[in-house]
PDB file of C-alpha atoms in Angstrom:
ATOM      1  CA  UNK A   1      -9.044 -31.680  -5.628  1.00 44.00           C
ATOM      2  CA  UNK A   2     -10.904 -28.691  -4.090  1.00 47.00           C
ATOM      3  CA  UNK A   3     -10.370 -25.094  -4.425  1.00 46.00           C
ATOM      4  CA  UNK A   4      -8.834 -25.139  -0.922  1.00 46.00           C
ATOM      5  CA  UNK A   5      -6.520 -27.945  -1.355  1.00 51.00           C
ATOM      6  CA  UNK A   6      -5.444 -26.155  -4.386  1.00 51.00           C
ATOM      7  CA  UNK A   7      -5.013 -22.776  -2.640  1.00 55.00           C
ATOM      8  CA  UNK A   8      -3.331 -24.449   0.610  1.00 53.00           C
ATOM      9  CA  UNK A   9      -0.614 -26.516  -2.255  1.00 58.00           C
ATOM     10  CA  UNK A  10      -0.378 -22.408  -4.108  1.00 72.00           C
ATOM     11  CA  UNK A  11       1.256 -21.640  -0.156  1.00 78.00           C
ATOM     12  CA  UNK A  12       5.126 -22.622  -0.371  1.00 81.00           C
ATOM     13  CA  UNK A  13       8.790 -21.168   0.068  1.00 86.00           C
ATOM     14  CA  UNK A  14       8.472 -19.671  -3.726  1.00 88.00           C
ATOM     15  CA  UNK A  15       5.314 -18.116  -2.755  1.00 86.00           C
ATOM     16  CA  UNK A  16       6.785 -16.332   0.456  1.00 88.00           C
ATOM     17  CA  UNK A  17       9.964 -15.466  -1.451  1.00 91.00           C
ATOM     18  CA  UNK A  18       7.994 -13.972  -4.285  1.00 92.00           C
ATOM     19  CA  UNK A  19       5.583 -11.844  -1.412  1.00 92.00           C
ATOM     20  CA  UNK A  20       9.034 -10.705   0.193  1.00 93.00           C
ATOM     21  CA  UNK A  21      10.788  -9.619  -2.688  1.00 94.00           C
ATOM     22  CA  UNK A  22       7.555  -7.188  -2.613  1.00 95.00           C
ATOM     23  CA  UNK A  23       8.307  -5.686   0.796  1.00 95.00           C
ATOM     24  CA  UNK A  24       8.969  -2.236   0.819  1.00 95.00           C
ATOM     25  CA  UNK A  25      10.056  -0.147   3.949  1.00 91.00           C
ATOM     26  CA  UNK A  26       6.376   1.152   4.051  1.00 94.00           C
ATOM     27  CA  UNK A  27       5.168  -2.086   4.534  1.00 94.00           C
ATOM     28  CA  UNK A  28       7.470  -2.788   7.603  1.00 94.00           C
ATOM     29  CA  UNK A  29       5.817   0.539   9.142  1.00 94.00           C
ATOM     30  CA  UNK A  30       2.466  -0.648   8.153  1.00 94.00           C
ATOM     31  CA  UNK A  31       3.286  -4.219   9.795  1.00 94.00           C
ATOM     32  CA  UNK A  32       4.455  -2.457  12.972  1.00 94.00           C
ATOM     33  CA  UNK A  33       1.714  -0.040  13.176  1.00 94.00           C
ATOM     34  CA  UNK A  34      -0.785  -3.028  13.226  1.00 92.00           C
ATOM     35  CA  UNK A  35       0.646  -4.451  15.604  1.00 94.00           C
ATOM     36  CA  UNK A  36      -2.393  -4.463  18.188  1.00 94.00           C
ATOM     37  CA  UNK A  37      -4.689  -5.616  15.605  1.00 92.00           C
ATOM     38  CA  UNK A  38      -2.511  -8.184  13.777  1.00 91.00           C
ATOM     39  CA  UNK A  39      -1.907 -10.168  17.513  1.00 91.00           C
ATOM     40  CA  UNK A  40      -5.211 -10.019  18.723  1.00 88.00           C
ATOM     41  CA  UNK A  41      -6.064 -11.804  15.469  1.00 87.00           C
ATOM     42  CA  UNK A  42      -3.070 -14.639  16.250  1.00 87.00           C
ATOM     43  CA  UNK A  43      -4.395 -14.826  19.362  1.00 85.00           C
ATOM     44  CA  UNK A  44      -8.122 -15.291  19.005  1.00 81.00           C
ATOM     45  CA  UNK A  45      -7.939 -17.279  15.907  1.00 81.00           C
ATOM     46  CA  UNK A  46      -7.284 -21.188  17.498  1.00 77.00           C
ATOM     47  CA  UNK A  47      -4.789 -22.352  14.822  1.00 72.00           C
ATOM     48  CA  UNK A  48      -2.337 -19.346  15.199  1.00 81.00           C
ATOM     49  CA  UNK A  49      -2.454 -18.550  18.912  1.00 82.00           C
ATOM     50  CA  UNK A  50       1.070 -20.852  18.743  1.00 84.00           C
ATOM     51  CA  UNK A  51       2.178 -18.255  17.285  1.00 87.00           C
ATOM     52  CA  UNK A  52       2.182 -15.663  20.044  1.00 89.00           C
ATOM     53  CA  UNK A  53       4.793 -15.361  21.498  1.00 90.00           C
ATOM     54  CA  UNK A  54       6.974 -15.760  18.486  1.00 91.00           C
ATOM     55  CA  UNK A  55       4.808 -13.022  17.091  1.00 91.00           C
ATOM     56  CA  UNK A  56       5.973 -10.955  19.842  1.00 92.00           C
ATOM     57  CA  UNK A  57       9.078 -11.403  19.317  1.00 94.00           C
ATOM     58  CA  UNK A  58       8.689 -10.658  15.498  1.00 95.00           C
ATOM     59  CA  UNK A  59       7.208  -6.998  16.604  1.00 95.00           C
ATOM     60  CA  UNK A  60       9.746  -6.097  18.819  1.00 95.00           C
ATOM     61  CA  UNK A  61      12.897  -7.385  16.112  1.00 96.00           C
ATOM     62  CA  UNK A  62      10.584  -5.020  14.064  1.00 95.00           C
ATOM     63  CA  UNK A  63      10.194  -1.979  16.554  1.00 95.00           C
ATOM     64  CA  UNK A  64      14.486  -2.563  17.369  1.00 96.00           C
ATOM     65  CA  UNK A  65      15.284  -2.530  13.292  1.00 96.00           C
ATOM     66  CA  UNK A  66      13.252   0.480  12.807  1.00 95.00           C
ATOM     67  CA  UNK A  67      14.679   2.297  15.923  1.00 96.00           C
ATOM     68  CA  UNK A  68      18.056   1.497  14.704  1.00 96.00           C
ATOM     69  CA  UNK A  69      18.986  -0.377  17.838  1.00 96.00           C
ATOM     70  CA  UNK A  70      19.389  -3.705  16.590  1.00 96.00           C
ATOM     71  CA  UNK A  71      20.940  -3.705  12.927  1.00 95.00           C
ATOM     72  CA  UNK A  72      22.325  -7.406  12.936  1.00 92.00           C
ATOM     73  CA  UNK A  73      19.934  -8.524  10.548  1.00 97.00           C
ATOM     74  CA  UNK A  74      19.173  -9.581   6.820  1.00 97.00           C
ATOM     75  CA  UNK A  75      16.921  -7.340   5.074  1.00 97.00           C
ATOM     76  CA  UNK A  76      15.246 -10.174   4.077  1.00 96.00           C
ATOM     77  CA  UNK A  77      14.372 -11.380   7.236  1.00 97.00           C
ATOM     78  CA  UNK A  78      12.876  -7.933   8.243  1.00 97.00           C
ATOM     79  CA  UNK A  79      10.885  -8.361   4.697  1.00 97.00           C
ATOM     80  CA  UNK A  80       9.578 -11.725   5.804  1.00 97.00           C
ATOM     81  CA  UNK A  81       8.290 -10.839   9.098  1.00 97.00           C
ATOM     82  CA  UNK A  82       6.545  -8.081   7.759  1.00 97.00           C
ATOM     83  CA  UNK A  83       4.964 -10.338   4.910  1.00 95.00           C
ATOM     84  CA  UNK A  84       3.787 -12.872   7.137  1.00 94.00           C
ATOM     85  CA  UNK A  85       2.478 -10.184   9.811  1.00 94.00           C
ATOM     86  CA  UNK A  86       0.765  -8.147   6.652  1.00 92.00           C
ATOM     87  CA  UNK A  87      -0.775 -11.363   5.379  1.00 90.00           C
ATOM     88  CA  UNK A  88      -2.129 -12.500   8.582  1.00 89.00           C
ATOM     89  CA  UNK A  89      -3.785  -9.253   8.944  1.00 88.00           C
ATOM     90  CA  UNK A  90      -5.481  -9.317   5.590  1.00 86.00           C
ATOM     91  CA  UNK A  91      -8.880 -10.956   5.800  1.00 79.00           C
ATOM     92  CA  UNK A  92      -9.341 -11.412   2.041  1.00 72.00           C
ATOM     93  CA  UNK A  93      -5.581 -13.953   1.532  1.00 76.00           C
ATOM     94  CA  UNK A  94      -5.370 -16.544  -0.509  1.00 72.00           C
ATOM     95  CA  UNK A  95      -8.063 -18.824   1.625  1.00 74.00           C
ATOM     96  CA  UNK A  96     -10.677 -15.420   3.337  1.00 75.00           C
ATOM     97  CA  UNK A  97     -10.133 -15.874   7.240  1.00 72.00           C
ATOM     98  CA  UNK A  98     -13.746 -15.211   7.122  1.00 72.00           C
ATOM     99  CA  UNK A  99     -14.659 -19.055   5.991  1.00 74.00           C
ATOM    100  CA  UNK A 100     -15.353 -21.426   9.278  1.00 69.00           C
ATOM    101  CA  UNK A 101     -12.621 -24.201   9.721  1.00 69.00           C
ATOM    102  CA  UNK A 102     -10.293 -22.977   6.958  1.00 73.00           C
ATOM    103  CA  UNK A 103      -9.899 -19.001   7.135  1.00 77.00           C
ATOM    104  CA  UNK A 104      -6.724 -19.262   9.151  1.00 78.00           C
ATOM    105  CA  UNK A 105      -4.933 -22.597   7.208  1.00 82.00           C
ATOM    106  CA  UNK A 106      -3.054 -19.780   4.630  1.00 84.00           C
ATOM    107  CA  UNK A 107      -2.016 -17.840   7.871  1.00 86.00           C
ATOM    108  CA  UNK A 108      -0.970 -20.769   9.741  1.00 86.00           C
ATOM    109  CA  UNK A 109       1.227 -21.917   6.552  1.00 86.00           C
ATOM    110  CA  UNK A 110       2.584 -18.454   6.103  1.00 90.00           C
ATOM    111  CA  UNK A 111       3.549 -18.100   9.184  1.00 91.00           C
ATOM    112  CA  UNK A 112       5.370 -21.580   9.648  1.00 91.00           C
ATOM    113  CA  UNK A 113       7.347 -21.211   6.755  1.00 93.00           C
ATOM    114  CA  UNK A 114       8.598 -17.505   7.984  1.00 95.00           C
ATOM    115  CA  UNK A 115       9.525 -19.030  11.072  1.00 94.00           C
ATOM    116  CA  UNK A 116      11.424 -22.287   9.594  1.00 93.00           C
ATOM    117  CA  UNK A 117      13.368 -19.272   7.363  1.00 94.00           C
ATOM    118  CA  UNK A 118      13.919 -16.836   9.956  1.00 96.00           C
ATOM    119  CA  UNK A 119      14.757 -19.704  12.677  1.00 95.00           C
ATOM    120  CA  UNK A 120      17.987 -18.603  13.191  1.00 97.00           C
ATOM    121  CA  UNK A 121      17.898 -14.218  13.480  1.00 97.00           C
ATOM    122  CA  UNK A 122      15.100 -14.747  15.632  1.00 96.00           C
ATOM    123  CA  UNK A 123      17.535 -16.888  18.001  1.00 96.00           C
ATOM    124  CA  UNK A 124      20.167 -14.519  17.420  1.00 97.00           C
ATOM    125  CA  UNK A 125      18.054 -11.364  18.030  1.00 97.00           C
ATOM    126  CA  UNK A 126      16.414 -13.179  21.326  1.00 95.00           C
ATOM    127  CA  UNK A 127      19.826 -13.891  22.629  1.00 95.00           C
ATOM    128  CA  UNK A 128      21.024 -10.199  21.892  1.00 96.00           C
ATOM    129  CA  UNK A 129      17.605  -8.993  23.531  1.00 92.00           C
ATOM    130  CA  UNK A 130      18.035 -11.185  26.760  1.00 92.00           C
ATOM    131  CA  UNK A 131      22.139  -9.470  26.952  1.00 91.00           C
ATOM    132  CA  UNK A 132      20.753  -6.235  26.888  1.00 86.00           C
ATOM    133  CA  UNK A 133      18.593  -6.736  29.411  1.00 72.00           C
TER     134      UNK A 133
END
């Protein structure tokens, strides 16, 4: 097994639980604040641009939490999207994004998992987004 398969098998739920029991408040700033910089890199990097729309929708969940506008949501969730947006902003993860082919395969994982645990508060925030409106 190569060091990459072995990195991509170290990316899991326990491994995104363990990074979000991490998240501060300052991080959620710090994920907001690089917002600009974090999508252009889900957007020009081939294996994430999936992701942007959803990511969009992560930022403005964000931007609503921190405003105090929209409070119908798990801390953990709020932890998890800033993980997953402060890991895919980080060059030097698990697998560097800098390496041809395979740079974006820990971003890509992070980001899936987020979603599959999130799933359901992004629905809920979308819907609440699209009554206000």
């Amino acid at each position: 097994m190569n060091m990459f398969s072995k990195k991509k098998k170290e990316i899991d739920e326990e491994y995104l639980k363990k990074g979000v029991s991490k998240v501060k408040d300052g991080d959620v700033e710090i994920a907001a604040k690089n917002q600009e910089e974090i999508e252009d890199k889900i957007v020009n990097a081939g294996a994430l641009r999936k992701y942007t729309e959803l990511g969009k929708l992560m930022f403005g969940m964000l931007k609503d939490y921190r405003s105090g506008i929209y409070s119908n949501v798990p801390w953990f969730t709020i932890a998890a999207i800033a993980f997953a947006l402060l890991y895919v902003l980080n060059p030097l993860d698990l697998i560097p994004d800098f390496i041809p082919g395979l740079g974006y395969v820990d971003d890509f994982a992070i980001l899936t998992i987020t979603i599959r645990f999130i799933e359901t508060d992004l629905h809920k925030y979308l819907d609440w987004k699209l009554e206000e409106d």
